[in-house]
XYZ file of C-alpha atoms in Angstrom:
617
model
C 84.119 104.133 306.900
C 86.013 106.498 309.186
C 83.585 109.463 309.089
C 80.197 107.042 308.981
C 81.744 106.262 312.482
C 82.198 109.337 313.852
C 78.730 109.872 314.995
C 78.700 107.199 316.814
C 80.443 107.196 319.787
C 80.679 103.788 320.651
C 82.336 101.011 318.411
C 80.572 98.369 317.283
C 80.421 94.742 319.263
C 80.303 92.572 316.259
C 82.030 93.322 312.284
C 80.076 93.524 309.817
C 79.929 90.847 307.256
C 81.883 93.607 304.612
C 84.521 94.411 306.363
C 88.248 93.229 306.460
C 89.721 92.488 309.591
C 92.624 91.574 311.788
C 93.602 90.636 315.383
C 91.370 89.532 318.434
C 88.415 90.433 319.916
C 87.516 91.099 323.370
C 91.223 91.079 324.333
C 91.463 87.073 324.372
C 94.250 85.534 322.189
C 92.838 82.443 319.804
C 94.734 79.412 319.281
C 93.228 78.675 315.997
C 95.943 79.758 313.206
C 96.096 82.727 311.537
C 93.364 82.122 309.027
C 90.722 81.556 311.263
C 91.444 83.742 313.759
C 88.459 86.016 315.139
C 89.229 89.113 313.242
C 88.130 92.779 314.427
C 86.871 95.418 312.321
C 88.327 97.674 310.604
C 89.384 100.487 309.943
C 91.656 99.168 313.041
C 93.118 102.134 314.947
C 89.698 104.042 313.948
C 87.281 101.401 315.508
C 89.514 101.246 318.625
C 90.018 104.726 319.435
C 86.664 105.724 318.888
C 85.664 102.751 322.128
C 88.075 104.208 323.950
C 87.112 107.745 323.831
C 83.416 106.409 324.601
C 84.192 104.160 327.743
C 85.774 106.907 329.645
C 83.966 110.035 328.233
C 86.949 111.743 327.012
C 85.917 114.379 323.984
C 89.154 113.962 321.792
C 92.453 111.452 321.036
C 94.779 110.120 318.719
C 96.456 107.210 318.354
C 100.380 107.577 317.217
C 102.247 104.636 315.481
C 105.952 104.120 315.996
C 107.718 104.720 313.108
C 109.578 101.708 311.745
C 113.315 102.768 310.769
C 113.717 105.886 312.572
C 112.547 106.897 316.893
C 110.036 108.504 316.076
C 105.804 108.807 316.572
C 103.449 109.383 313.974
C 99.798 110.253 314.580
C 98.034 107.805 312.379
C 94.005 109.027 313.539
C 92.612 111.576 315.769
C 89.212 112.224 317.231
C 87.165 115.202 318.423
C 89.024 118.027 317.178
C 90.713 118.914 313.877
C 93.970 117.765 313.894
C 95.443 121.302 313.826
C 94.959 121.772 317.421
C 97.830 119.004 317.643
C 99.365 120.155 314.419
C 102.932 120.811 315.992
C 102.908 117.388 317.725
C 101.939 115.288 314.291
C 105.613 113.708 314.218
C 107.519 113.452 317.525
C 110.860 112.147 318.459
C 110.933 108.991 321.514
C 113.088 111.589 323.376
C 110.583 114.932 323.141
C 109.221 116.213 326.199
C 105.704 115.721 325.638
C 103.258 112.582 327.415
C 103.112 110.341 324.182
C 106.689 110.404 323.842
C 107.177 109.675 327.728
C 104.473 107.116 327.753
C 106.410 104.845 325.429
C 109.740 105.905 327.378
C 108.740 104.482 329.769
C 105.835 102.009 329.374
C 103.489 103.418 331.897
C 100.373 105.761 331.726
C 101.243 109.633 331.845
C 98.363 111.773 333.452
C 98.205 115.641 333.342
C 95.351 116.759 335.463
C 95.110 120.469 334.046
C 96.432 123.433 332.599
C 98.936 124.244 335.775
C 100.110 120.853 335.674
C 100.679 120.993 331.737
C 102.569 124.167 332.153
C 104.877 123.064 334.594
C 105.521 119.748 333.317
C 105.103 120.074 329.485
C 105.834 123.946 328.854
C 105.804 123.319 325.496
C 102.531 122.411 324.636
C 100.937 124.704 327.269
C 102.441 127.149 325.084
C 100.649 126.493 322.350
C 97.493 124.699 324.308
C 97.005 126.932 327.382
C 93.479 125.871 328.098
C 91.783 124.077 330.903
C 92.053 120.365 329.975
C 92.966 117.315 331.096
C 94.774 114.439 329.577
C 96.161 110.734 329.623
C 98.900 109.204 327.639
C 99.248 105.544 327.204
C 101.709 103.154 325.490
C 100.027 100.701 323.150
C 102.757 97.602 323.889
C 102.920 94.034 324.466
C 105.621 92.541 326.770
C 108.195 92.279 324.006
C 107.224 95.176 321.556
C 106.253 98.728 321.520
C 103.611 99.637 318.740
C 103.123 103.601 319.604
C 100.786 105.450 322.291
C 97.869 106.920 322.730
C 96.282 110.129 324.378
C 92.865 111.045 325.331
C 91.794 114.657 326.190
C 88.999 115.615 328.929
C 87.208 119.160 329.121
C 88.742 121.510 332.175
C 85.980 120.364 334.532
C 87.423 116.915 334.970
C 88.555 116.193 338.318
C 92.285 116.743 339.080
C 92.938 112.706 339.365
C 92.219 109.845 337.072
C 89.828 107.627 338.574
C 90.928 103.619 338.991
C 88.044 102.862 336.120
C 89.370 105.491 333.545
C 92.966 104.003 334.295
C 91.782 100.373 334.175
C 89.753 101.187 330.793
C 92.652 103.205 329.043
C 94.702 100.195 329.816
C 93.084 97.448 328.541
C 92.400 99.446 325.282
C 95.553 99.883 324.483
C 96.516 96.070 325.663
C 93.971 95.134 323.228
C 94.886 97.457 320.493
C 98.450 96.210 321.084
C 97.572 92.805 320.718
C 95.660 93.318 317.754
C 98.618 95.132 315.977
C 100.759 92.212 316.895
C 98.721 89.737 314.984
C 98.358 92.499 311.894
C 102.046 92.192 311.688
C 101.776 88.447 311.863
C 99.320 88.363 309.330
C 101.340 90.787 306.936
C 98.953 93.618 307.516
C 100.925 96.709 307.863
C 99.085 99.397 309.909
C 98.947 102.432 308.463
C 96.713 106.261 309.113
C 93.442 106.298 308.983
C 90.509 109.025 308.064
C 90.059 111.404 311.186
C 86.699 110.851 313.174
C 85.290 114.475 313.372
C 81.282 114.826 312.812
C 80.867 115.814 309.309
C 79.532 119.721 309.080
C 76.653 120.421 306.974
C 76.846 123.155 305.409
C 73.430 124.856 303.978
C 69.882 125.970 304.605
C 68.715 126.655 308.411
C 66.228 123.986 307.942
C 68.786 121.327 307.200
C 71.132 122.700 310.161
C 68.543 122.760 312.921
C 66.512 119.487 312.033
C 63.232 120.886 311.287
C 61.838 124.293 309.113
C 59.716 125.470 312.404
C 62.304 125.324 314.839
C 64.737 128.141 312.017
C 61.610 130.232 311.897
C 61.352 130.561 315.904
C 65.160 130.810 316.024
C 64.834 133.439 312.955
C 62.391 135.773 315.021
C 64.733 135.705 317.975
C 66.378 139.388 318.568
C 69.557 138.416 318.946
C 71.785 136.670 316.593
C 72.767 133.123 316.211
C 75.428 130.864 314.997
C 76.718 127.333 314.554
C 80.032 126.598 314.132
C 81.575 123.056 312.969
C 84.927 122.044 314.408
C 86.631 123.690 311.935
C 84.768 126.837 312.743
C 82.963 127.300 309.547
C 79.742 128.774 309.841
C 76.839 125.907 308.727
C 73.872 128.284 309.939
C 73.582 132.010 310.533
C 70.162 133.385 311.161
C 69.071 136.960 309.901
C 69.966 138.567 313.087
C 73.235 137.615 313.359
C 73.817 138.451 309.953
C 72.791 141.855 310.210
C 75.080 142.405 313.503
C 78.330 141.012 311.756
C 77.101 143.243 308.700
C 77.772 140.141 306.072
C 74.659 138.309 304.295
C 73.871 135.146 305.706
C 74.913 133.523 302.251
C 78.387 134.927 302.139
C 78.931 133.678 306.160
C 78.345 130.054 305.617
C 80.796 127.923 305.075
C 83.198 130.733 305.849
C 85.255 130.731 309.713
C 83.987 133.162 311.893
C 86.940 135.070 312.708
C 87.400 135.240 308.533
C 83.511 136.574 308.112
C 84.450 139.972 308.283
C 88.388 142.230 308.168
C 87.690 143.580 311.334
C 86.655 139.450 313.136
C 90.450 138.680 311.378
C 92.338 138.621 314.596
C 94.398 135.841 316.366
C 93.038 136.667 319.509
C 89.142 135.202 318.606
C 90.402 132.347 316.948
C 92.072 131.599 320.034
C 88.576 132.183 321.778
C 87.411 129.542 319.700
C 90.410 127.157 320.221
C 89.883 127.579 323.756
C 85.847 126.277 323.948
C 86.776 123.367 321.967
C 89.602 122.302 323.798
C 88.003 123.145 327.259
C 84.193 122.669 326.522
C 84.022 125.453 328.497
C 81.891 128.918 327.024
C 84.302 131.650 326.106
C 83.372 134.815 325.211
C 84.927 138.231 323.320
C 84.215 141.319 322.447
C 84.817 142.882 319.075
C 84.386 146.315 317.923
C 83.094 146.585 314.292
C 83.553 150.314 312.453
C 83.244 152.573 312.968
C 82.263 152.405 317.113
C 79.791 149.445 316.969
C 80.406 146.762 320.137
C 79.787 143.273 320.068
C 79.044 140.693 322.326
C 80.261 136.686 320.968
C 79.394 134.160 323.314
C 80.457 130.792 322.458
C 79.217 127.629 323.753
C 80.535 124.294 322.660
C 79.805 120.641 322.562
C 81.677 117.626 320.763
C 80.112 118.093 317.732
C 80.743 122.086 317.308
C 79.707 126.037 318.779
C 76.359 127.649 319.055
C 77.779 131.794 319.013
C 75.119 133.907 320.401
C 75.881 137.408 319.295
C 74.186 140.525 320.928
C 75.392 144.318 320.901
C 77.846 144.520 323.791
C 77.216 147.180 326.797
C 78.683 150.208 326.876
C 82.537 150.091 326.583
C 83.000 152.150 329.848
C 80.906 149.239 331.775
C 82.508 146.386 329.833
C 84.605 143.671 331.332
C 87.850 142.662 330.302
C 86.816 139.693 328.181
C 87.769 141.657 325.034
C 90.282 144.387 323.564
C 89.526 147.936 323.727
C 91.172 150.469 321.993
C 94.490 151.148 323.075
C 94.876 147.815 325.286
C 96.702 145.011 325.126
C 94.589 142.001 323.371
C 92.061 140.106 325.376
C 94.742 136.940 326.130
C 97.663 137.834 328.443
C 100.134 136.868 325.425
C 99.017 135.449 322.135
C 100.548 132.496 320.231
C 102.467 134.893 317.944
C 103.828 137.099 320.821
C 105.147 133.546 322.256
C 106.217 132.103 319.023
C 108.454 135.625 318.779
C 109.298 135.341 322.243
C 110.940 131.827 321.837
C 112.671 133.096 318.746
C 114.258 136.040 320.787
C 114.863 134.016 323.709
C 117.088 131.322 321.069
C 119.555 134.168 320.513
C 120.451 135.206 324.058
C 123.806 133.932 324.132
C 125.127 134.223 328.390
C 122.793 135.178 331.482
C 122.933 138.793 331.207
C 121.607 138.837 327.826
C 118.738 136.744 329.002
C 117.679 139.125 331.666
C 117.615 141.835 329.582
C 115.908 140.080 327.065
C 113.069 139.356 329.434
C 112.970 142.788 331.096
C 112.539 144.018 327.117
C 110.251 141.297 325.758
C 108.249 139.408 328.432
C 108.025 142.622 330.814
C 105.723 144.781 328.521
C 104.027 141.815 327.355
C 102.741 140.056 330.997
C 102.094 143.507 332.295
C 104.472 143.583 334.712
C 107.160 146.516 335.787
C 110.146 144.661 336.838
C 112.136 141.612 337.080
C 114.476 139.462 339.179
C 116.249 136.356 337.551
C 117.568 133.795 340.918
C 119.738 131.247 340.459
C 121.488 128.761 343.171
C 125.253 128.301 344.058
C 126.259 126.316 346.791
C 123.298 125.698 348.382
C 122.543 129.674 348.331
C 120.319 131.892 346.266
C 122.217 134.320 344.008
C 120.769 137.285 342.276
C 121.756 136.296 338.568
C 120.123 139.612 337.283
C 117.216 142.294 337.743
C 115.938 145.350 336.015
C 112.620 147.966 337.098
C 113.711 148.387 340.379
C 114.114 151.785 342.223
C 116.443 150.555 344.633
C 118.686 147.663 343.585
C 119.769 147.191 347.355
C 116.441 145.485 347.795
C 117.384 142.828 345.849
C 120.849 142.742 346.360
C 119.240 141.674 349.947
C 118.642 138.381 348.560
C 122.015 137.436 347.175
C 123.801 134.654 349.179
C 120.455 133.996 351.320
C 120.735 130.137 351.994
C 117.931 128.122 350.328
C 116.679 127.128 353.774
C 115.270 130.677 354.188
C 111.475 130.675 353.915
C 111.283 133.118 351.314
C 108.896 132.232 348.140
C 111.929 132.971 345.579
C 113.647 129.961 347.408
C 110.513 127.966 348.131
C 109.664 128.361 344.008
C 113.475 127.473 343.212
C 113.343 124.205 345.816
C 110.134 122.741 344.952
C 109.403 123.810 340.821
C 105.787 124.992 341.928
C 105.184 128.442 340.440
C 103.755 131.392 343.766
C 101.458 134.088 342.548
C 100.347 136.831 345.201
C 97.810 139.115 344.072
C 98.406 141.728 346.841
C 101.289 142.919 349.455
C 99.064 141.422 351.748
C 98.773 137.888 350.936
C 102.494 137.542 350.637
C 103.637 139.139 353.835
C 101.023 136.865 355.383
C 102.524 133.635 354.127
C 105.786 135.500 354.140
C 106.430 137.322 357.030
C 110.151 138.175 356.124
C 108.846 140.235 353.318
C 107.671 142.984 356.029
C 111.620 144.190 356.497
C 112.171 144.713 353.097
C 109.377 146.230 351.027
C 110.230 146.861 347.264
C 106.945 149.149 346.451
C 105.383 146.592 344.208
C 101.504 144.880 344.823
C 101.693 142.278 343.044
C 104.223 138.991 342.446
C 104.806 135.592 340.405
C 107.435 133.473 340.799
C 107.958 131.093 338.131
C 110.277 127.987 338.954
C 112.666 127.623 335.853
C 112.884 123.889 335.259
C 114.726 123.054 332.480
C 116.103 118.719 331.794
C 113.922 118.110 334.814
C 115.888 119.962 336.772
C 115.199 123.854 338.851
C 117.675 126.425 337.265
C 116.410 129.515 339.105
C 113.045 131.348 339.359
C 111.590 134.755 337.866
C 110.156 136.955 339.973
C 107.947 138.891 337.895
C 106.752 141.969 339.883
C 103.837 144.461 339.363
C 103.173 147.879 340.540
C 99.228 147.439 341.526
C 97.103 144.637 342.682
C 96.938 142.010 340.195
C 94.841 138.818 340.191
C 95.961 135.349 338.731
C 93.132 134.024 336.817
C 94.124 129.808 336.297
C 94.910 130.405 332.009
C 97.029 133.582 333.191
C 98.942 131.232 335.332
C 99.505 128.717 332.572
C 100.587 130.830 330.260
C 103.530 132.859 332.913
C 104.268 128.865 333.972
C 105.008 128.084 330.095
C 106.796 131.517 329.888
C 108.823 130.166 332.489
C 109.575 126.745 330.638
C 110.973 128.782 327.827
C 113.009 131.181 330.019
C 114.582 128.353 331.731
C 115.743 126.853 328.671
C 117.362 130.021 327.781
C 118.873 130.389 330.991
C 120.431 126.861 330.700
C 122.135 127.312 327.614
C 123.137 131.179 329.075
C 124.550 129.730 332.409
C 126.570 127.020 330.156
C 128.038 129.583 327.878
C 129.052 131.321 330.162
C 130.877 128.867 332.015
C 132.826 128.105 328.574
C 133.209 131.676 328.305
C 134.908 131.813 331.416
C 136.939 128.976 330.384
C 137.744 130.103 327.096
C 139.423 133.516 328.371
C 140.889 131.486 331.226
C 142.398 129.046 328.818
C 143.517 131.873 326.123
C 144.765 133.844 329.303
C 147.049 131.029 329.786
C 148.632 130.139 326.426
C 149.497 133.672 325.088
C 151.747 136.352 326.840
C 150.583 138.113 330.052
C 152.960 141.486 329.202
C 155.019 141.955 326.292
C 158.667 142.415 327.353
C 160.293 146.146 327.192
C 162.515 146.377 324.775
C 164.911 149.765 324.264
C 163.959 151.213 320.808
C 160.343 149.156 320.467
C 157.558 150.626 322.039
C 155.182 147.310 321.766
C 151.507 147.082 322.234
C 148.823 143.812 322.013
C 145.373 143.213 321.818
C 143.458 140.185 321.061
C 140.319 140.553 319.209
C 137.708 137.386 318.505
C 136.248 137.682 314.914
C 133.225 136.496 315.498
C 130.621 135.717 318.887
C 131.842 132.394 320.416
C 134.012 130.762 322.560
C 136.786 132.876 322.092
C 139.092 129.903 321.604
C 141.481 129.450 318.721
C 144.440 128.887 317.576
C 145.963 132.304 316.911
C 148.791 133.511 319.094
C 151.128 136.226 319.397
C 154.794 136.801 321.069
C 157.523 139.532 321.324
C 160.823 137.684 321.585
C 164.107 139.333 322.711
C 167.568 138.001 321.648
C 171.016 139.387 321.590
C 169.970 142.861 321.331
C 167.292 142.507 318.642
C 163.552 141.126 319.006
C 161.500 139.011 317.036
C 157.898 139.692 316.586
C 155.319 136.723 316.010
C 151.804 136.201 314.575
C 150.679 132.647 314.340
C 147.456 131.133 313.541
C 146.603 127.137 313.761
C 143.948 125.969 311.462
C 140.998 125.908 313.488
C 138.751 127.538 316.420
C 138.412 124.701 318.965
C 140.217 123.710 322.069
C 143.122 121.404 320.087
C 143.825 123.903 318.088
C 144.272 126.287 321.053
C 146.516 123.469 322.803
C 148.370 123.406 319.550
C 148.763 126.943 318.916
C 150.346 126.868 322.899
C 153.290 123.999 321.539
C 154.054 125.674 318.566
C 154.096 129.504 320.474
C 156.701 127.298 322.874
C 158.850 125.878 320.077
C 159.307 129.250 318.014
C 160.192 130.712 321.491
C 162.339 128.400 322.369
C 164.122 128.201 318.810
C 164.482 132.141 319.373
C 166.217 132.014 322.531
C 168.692 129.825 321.636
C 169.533 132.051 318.443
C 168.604 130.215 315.355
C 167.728 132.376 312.654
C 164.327 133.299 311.244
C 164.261 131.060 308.462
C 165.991 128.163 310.820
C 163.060 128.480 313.546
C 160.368 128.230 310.870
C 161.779 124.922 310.133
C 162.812 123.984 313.481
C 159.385 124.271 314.345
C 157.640 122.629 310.980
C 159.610 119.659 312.120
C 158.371 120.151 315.502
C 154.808 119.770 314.047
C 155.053 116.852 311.712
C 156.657 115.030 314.585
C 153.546 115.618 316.616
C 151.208 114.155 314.090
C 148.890 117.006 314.050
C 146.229 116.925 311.379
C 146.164 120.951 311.668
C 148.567 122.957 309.918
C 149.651 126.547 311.062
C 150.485 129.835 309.534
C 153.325 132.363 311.061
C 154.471 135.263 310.236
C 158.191 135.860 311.897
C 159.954 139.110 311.786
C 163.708 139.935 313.446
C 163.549 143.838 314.697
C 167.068 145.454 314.587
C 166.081 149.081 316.692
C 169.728 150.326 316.434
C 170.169 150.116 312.934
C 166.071 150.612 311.855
């Protein structure tokens, strides 16, 4: 029932006589019982979704379901696209920070008004999704329960702001909805996923694809070639032309995914391509070159239902544009989803700030374009160089460290205010930034990319390029996500380090600053971690003299945590102590075992104890 309603748009005002329903209709609560109350159609969520998309002229959605013994969302339906565009969003915790998940937080419509917005707020699905669309989240709840959410998706050419009739529409829905899952609880109905609406592709002869036998001829004796795509992006039609280009008969193409058709169409960066109409419902283009030094042209354009692909031999590659790889360049996207998805691997093992830096100077550096990089944090109400690499002269950016956050400067403006600054030219940030004129750094070209990380600025990264660069808008989404992930790296960095410092300011404490000199010992220390961490434990060390002898000391205390370091400081204590007063070996071992039972520590220790005689070896 799910796909015959996917074609049309609109849901039904009436059930029909067939099918099995629950809830209200029209959004008005019955006080007939349960029996005889006016029942809607199902399939529920289906039926629902589907009006909702229609009344505001959104092009995709989903409905998520809250799951019943654990916080989290499931996506029950979706609409408009194949559900692996939201694939990585399928099952999502109350707490993530994505719009469903904050709609039902906190009971109130989310709106993300583009691809800039979606990078700064929601870096991680810009990541993933960095495409010109909007979109609107809302919680599907009564006044006493919360049932799940529900987002609809508009193509990039929707204005920046939800209008007050999209708002008032989404809202109702999802009262209604809510209402109606309310009574299919009541009525013992459990709720449960339903078939995805997508318009069912058709896959065969021209004649059956285009509607009529005359209108393939007339597209078969056009001199270009021709495709149609499904959601999916299988190929349903492929006229002779187009065939011929990709060099694969028309019968092998259909059913197939374009950027399968052929070895030399399997690349990320034209699925992307694809991704990007369909998402957008803006046309995309690429350029491909098939082998041996053949150039051509794919222009996509896309509608709700699928792509028409118009593909032509491509211009010269001297006079091409940028819209597609050449060989020897860097692929057609600024950074593809595997470069990111490595990226955000690499960036998970940076353990303190420094490491991050680098990281970034080695990893996102080469793969932005850009030829150097400043890391800012703040301190105190001041801007502090964290880190840099690339530049000739490091007093230029030294400059900056300790500059108050009052300055008008665009690292502190992007650090105060979480809005990401791109300048395309020297020009157009000395005019906005007129400090900038004293200290020239012999780069063009600048974005600075606020680090928010829990909702909070952590620094900026002042990507910086040696020529004249332009910003296209999905350029800027992707550096914005960039910057999501950096931040969260730099979070966890600037809070390891601060254990760090704490860890070798703690062990500084508890073991021996010197060891004592002793005539006949020539004595010598060093304290080794085994393994990256904290650098806590419980192991300890001590030269001891007494009565013209020393004892030596190695102690360890079961664990590597801060009680077992606060331990290992008692028990160092006690077997000095013990020492001093002259007990013997074996007597300060159990002087000190005493020590520890008495203390009711759950740890247990190891020592090893030896008494140095230097005058008799």
């Amino acid at each position: 029932m799910g796909a015959r309603h996917a074609t049309a748009a609109r849901a039904p005002s009436a059930p029909r006589p067939c099918e099995e329903v629950v809830g209200v209709s029209d959004g008005h609560t019955s006080a007939a019982p349960a029996s005889a109350r006016t029942r809607v159609g199902r399939p529920l969520l289906s039926l629902a979704l589907a009006s909702m998309m229609d009344e505001v002229h959104a092009h995709s959605g989903a409905v998520y379901l809250k799951a019943a013994d654990e916080p989290v969302l499931e996506m029950a339906v979706m609409a408009g696209l194949p559900r692996a565009f939201a694939a990585p969003w399928e099952r999502v915790g109350l707490s993530a920070p994505i719009p469903v998940a904050e709609a039902v937080r906190e009971r109130r419509l989310v709106w993300v008004g583009g691809e800039q917005e979606m990078a700064r707020r929601y870096p991680r699905i810009a990541v993933v999704l960095p495409y010109p669309f909007a979109l609107a989240a809302v919680p599907v709840a009564t006044s006493s329960k919360v049932y799940g959410a529900v987002f609809v998706t508009w193509p990039g050419s929707h204005p920046p702001e939800l209008t007050d009739r999209e708002r008032d529409h989404l809202t109702a829905a999802c009262g209604r909805l809510a209402v109606r899952l309310e009574r299919a609880v009541e009525d013992s109905v459990s709720p449960h996923a339903e078939p995805d609406l997508l318009a069912s592709a058709q896959v065969g002869g021209a004649a059956g694809t285009l509607g009529t036998v005359e209108a393939a001829r007339m597209v078969a004796r056009l001199p270009y070639g021709l495709c149609s795509l499904d959601l999916h992006g299988r190929i349903s039609f492929a006229n002779a032309a187009a065939a011929e280009l990709i060099g694969v008969p028309a019968s092998q193409l259909l059913g197939s995914q374009l950027w399968a058709a052929a070895p030399w169409l399997n690349d990320p960066v034209y699925e992307d391509r694809y991704r990007a109409a369909l998402l957008s419902q803006h046309s995309t283009s690429f350029v491909a070159l098939r082998p041996p030094g053949d150039w051509l042209s794919f222009r996509l354009y896309p509608s709700t239902t699928g792509l028409s692909v118009r593909v032509s031999r491509a211009r010269a590659v001297a006079e091409m544009s940028r819209a597609g790889p050449q060989p020897g360049d860097a692929p057609s996207r600024l950074v593809t989803i595997s470069q990111v998805l490595s990226l955000a691997g690499a960036l998970t093992q940076a353990v303190g700030v420094q490491d991050v830096v680098q990281l970034v100077a080695d990893e996102v550096v080469p793969a932005v374009g850009s030829q150097a990089v400043v890391m800012l944090g703040s301190r105190a109400g001041r801007l502090h160089v964290l880190g840099h690499r690339g530049y000739p002269d490091a007093q230029v950016v030294e400059r900056f460290d300790g500059l108050p956050l009052t300055e008008p400067t665009p690292g502190t403006h992007a650090l105060n205010t979480g809005v990401p600054a791109f300048f395309d030219s020297r020009e157009e940030l000395e005019r906005l930034y007129p400090l900038r004129h004293a200290t020239p750094d012999g780069f063009a070209a600048w974005a600075y990319l606020p680090l928010i990380a829990s909702g909070r600025p952590v620094g900026t990264c002042v990507l910086a390029y040696a020529e004249r660069h332009p910003f296209p808008t999905d350029e800027r989404a992707v550096l914005t996500s960039l910057g999501g992930l950096i931040a969260q790296a730099l979070e966890r960095a600037v809070l390891y380090d601060v254990k760090h410092q704490l860890a070798h300011g703690l062990q500084a404490a508890l073991l021996p600053h010197t060891l004592p000199s002793l005539p006949g010992i020539d004595a010598a220390a060093r304290y080794l971690p085994a393994t990256q961490g904290m650098d806590i434990g419980g192991d300890f060390y001590d030269l001891v003299p007494v009565a013209g002898l020393a004892a030596a000391v190695i102690g360890d205390v079961q664990g590597h945590n801060v009680t077992a370091a606060g331990l290992m400081g008692q028990i160092r204590t006690a077997v000095r102590a013990y020492t001093t007063v002259g007990q013997s070996p074996e007597e300060v071992m159990r002087s000190t075992n005493r020590l520890l039972i008495d203390l009711g520590a759950e740890l247990f220790a190891s020592c090893l104890y030896l008494r140095l005689d230097p005058e008799r070896g």
